[in-house]
CSV table of C-alpha atoms in Angstrom, one decimal:
chain,number,residue,atom,x,y,z
A,1,MET,CA,-25.0,-18.7,-4.7
A,2,LEU,CA,-26.3,-17.0,-1.8
A,3,ALA,CA,-25.1,-13.6,-2.2
A,4,PRO,CA,-22.8,-11.9,-5.7
A,5,ASN,CA,-18.7,-13.2,-5.1
A,6,PHE,CA,-18.0,-9.5,-5.4
A,7,GLU,CA,-19.8,-8.7,-2.0
A,8,PHE,CA,-18.5,-11.6,-0.5
A,9,PRO,CA,-15.8,-13.1,-2.4
A,10,VAL,CA,-15.0,-15.7,0.8
A,11,TYR,CA,-18.6,-17.3,-0.3
A,12,GLU,CA,-16.5,-18.5,-3.4
A,13,ALA,CA,-13.9,-20.9,-1.8
A,14,THR,CA,-16.8,-21.6,0.5
A,15,GLU,CA,-19.2,-22.9,-2.5
A,16,GLU,CA,-15.7,-25.1,-3.7
A,17,GLY,CA,-16.2,-27.0,-0.7
A,18,ASP,CA,-13.0,-25.4,1.3
A,19,GLU,CA,-14.8,-25.4,4.2
A,20,GLU,CA,-11.2,-26.4,6.2
A,21,ILE,CA,-10.1,-22.5,5.6
A,22,PRO,CA,-11.8,-19.9,8.4
A,23,ASP,CA,-13.9,-17.5,7.0
A,24,GLU,CA,-11.9,-14.7,8.8
A,25,ILE,CA,-10.9,-13.7,4.8
């Protein structure tokens, strides 16, 4: 985890391997 999910919730989804979803969220 590069950053806490509370500050960057996007990382939580990316870590699972959902790279298909853009980080615009």
